[in-house]
Coordinates of C-alpha atoms and ligand atoms in Angstrom, one line a residue:
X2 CA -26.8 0.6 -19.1
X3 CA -28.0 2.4 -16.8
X4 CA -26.6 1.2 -13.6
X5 CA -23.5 1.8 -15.6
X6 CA -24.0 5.5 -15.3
X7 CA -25.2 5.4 -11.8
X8 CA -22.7 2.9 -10.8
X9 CA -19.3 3.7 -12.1
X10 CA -17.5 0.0 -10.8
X11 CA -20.0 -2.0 -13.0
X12 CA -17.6 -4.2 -14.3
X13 CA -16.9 -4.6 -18.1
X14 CA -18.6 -8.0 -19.6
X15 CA -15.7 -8.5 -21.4
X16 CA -12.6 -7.9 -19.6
X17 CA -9.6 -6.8 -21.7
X18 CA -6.7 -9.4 -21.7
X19 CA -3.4 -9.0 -20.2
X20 CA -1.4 -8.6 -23.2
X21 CA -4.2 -5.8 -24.5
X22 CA -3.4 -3.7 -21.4
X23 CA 0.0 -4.3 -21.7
X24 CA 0.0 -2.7 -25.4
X25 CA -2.0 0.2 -23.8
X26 CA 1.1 1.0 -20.9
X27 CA 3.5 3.5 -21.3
X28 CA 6.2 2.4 -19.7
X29 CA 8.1 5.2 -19.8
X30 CA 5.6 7.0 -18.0
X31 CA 5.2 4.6 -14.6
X32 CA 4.3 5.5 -11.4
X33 CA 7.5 6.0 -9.0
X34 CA 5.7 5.1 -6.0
X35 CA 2.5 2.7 -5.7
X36 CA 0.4 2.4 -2.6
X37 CA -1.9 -0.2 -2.4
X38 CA -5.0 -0.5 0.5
X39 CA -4.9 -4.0 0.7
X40 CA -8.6 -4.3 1.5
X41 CA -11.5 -6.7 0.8
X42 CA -9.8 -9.7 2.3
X43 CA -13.0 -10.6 4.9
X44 CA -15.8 -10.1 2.3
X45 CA -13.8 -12.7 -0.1
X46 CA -14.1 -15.2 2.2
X47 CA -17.5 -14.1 3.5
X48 CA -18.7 -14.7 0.3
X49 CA -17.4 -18.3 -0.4
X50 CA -18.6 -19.0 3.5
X51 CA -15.0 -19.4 4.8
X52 CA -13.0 -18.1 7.5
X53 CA -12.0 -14.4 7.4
X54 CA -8.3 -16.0 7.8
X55 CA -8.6 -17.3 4.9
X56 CA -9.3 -14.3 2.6
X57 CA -5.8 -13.2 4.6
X58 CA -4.0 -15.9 3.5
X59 CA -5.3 -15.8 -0.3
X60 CA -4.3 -11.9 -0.2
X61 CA -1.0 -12.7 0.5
X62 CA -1.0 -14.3 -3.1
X63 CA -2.4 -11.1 -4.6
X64 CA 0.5 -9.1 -2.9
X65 CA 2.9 -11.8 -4.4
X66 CA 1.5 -11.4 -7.7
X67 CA 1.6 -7.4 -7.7
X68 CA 4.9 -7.0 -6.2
X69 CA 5.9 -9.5 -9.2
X70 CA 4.7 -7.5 -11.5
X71 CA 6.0 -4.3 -10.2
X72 CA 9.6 -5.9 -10.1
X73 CA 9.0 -6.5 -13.9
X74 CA 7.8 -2.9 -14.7
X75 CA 10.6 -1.8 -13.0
X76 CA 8.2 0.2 -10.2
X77 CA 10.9 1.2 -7.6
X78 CA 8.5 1.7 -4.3
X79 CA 5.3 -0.5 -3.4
X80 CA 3.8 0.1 -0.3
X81 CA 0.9 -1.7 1.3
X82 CA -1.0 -1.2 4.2
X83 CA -1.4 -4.6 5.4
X84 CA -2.1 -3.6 9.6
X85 CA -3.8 -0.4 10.6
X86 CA -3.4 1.3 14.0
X87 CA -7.2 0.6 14.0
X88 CA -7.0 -3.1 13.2
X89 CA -6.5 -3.6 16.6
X90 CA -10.2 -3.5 17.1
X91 CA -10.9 -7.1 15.4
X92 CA -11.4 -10.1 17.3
X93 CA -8.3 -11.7 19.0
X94 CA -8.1 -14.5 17.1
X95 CA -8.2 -12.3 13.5
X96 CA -5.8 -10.8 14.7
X97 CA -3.7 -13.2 15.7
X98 CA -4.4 -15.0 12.7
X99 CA -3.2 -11.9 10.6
X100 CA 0.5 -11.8 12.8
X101 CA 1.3 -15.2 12.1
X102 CA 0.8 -14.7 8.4
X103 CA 3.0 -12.0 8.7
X104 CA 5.7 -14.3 10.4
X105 CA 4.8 -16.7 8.0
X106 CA 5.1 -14.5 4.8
X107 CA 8.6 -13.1 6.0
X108 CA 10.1 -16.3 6.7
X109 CA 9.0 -18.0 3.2
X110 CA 9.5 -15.3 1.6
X111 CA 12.6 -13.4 2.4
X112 CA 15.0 -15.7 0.2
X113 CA 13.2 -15.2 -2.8
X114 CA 12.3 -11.4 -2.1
X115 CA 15.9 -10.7 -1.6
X116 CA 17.1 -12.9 -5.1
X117 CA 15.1 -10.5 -6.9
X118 CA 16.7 -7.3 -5.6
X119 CA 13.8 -6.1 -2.7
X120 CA 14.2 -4.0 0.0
X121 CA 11.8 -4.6 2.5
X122 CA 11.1 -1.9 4.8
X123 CA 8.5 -1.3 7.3
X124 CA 6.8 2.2 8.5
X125 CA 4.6 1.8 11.8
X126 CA 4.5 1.7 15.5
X127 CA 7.2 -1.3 14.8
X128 CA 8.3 -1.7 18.2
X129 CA 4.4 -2.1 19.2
X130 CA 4.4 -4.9 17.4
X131 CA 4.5 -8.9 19.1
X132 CA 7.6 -10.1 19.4
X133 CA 7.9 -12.7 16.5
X134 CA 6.7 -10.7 13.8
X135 CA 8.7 -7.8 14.8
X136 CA 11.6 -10.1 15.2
X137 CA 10.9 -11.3 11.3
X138 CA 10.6 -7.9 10.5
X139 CA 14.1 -7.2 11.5
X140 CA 15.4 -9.8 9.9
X141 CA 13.7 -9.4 6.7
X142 CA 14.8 -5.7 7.0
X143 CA 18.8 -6.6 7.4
X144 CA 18.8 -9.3 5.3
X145 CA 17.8 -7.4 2.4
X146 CA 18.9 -3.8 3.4
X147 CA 21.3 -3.6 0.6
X148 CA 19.0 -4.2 -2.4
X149 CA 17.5 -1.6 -4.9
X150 CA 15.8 -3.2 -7.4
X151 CA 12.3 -2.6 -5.4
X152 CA 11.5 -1.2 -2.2
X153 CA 8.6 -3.0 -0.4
X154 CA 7.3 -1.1 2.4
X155 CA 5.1 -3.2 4.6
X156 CA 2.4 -0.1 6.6
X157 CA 2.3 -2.4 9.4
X158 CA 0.7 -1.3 12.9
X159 CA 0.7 2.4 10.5
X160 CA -1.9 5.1 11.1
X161 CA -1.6 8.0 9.4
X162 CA -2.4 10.6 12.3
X163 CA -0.2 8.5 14.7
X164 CA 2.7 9.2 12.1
X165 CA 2.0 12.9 11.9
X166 CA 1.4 13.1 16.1
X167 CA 4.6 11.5 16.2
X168 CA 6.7 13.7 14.3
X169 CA 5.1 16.8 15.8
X170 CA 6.2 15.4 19.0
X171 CA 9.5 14.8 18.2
X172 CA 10.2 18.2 16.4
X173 CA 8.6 19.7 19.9
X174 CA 10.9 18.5 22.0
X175 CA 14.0 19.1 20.1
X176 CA 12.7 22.8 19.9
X177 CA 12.5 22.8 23.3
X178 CA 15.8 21.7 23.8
X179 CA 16.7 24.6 21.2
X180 CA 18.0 21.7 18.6
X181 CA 16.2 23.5 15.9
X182 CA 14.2 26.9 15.5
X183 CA 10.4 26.5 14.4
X184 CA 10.6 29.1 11.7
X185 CA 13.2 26.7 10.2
X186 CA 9.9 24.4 9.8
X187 CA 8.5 23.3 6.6
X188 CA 7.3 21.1 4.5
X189 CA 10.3 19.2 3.5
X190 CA 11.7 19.5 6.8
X191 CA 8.9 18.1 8.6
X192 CA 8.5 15.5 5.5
X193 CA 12.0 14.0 7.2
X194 CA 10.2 13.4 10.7
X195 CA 8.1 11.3 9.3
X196 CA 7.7 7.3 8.5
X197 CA 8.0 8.1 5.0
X198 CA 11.6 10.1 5.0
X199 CA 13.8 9.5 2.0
X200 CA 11.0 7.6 -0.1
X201 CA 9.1 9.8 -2.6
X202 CA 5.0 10.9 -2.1
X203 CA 3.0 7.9 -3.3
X204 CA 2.0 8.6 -7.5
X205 CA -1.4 6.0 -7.2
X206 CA -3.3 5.0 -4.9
X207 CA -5.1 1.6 -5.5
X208 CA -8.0 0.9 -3.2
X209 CA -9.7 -2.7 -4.3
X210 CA -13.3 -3.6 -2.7
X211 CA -14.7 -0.5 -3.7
X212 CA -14.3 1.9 -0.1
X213 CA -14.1 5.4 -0.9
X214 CA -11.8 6.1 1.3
X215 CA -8.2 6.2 3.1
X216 CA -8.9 4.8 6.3
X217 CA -6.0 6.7 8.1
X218 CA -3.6 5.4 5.2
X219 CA -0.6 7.9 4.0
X220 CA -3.0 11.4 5.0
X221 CA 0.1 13.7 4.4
X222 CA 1.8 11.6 1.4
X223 CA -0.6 11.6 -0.9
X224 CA -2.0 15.1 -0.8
X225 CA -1.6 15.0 -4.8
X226 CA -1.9 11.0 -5.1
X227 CA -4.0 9.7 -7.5
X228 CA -6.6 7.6 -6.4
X229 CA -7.8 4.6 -8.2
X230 CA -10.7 2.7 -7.2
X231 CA -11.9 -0.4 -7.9
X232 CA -15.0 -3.6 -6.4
X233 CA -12.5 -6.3 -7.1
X234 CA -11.3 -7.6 -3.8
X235 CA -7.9 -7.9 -3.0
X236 CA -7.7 -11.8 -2.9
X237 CA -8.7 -11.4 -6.7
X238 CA -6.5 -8.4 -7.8
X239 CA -4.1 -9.7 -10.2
X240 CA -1.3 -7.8 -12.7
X241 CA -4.4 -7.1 -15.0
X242 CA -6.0 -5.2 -12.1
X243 CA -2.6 -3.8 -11.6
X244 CA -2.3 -2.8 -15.4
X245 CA -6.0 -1.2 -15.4
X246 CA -4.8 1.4 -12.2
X247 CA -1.7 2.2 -14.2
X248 CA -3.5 2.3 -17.3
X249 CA -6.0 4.6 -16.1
X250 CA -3.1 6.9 -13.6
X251 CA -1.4 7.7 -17.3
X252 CA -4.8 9.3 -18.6
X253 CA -5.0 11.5 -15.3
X254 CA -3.6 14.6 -15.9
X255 CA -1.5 15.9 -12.1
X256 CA -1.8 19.6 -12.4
X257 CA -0.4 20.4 -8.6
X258 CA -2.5 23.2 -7.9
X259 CA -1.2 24.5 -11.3
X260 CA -2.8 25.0 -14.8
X261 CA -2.2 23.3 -17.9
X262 CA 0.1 24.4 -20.0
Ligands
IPE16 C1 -8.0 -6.2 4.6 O1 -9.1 -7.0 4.5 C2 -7.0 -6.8 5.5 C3 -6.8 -6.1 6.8 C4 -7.4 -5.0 7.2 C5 -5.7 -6.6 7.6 P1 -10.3 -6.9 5.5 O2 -10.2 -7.9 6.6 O3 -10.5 -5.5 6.0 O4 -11.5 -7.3 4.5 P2 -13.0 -6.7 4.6 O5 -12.9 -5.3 4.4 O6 -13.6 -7.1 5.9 O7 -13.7 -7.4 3.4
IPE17 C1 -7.7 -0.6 5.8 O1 -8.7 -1.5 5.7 C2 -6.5 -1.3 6.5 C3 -5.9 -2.3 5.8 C4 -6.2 -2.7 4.6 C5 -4.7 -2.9 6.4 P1 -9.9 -1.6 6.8 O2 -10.8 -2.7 6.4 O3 -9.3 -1.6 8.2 O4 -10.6 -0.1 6.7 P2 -12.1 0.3 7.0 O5 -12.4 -0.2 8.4 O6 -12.9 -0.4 6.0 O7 -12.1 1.8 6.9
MG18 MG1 -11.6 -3.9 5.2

């Protein structure tokens, strides 16, 4: 009881059942715009003494299973950071291991992504990327370009700051050039400049395995996101994990800066 109070992820001993969240959702009242830190993948497999591959590889069934269930609750953007500017760091052969499960997910995928109505899109340093997976990317990207059902956006090689230094550089040099005039600069404007343009600010925020924190992920999208945290590890979120974050963005009340009224 009282690691409970101390320690707000203690989990439930008996976890509600799908069909008792589901009775709990307003679905009139979804999230537009779900971002999900896809995090926890290493520790999973850490714990059963496996290869950190293959806490990757079961991930890739948890993002199945989410995007799944946001198709069915009619969820119109999912966006999960899957490679981080910073992921660069990890050992060579993690790394590699992560891009040809990207090349590996795309090309399995795709058909079936595109039957049900996704848009894949992509925001990152794309072109940074290796050549197959960039060349999947592509592909997945105009394959399924016309669909609007679901947009998946894959935060590949995506760092938050590298997004914002990016547009700031881009903006400079058109005002040098005089293309634009820098009082004309605001929020929505520079909004367009980035990754992100034309898709709307993220609603939640779901960070499994427990990190309190955004590790570079979205940093001027979700000034008003709401967070939800939770120790499950993204190899064993499922839709009820999925249900509990939506469940629990409904009782937050978004005030904006505002009051209530
Ligand atoms: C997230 O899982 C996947 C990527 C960052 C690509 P991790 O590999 O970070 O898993 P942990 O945090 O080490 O458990
Ligand atoms: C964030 O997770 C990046 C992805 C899930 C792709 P990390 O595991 O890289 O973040 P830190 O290092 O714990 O902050
Ligand atoms: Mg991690």
């Amino acid at each position: 009881m009282l690691l409970r109070r101390i320690w707000p992820f203690s989990r439930r001993e008996t976890p509600e059942a799908e069909d008792v969240l589901q009775a709990k959702l307003d679905r009139r009242r979804l999230p537009k715009h779900v971002a999900i830190i896809m995090d926890g993948n290493g520790r999973w497999a850490q714990r059963r003494g496996l290869p950190r591959a293959v806490g990757h590889r079961a991930g890739v069934e948890s993002l199945r299973c989410v995007l799944e269930a946001c198709c069915e609750l009619n969820i119109p953007v999912l966006t999960v950071y899957a490679f981080s500017t910073e992921n660069w760091k990890r050992p060579v052969d993690e790394v590699n291991a992560l891009m040809d499960l990207l090349v590996e997910y795309l090309r399995r995928e795709v058909a079936e992504l595109h039957a049900k109505g996704v848009r894949v899109q992509a925001i990152g340093k794309i072109g940074a990327l290796p050549v197959m997976p960039r060349q999947e990317l592509e592909q997945a990207m105009r394959q399924t370009a016309g669909n609007n059902k679901l947009t998946l956006n894959l935060a590949l090689n995506y760092g938050g700051r590298v997004e914002i230094v990016e547009a700031v550089k881009t903006i400079a040099r058109q005002a040098a050039q005089g293309a634009l005039q820098p009082e004309n600069i605001d929020e929505q404007f520079f909004g367009r400049y980035l990754y992100t343009a034309g898709l709307p600010d993220p609603d939640l925020l779901i960070r499994p395995s427990g990190e309190l924190r955004l590790s570079n992920f979205l940093l001027w999208q979700s000034a008003y996101t709401e967070i939800w945290v939770t120790p499950v590890l993204w190899p064993d979120f499922g839709r009820r994990e999925l249900l509990e974050a939506l469940i629990a963005f409904q009782g937050r009340e978004r005030r904006f800066g505002g009051v209530k009224v």
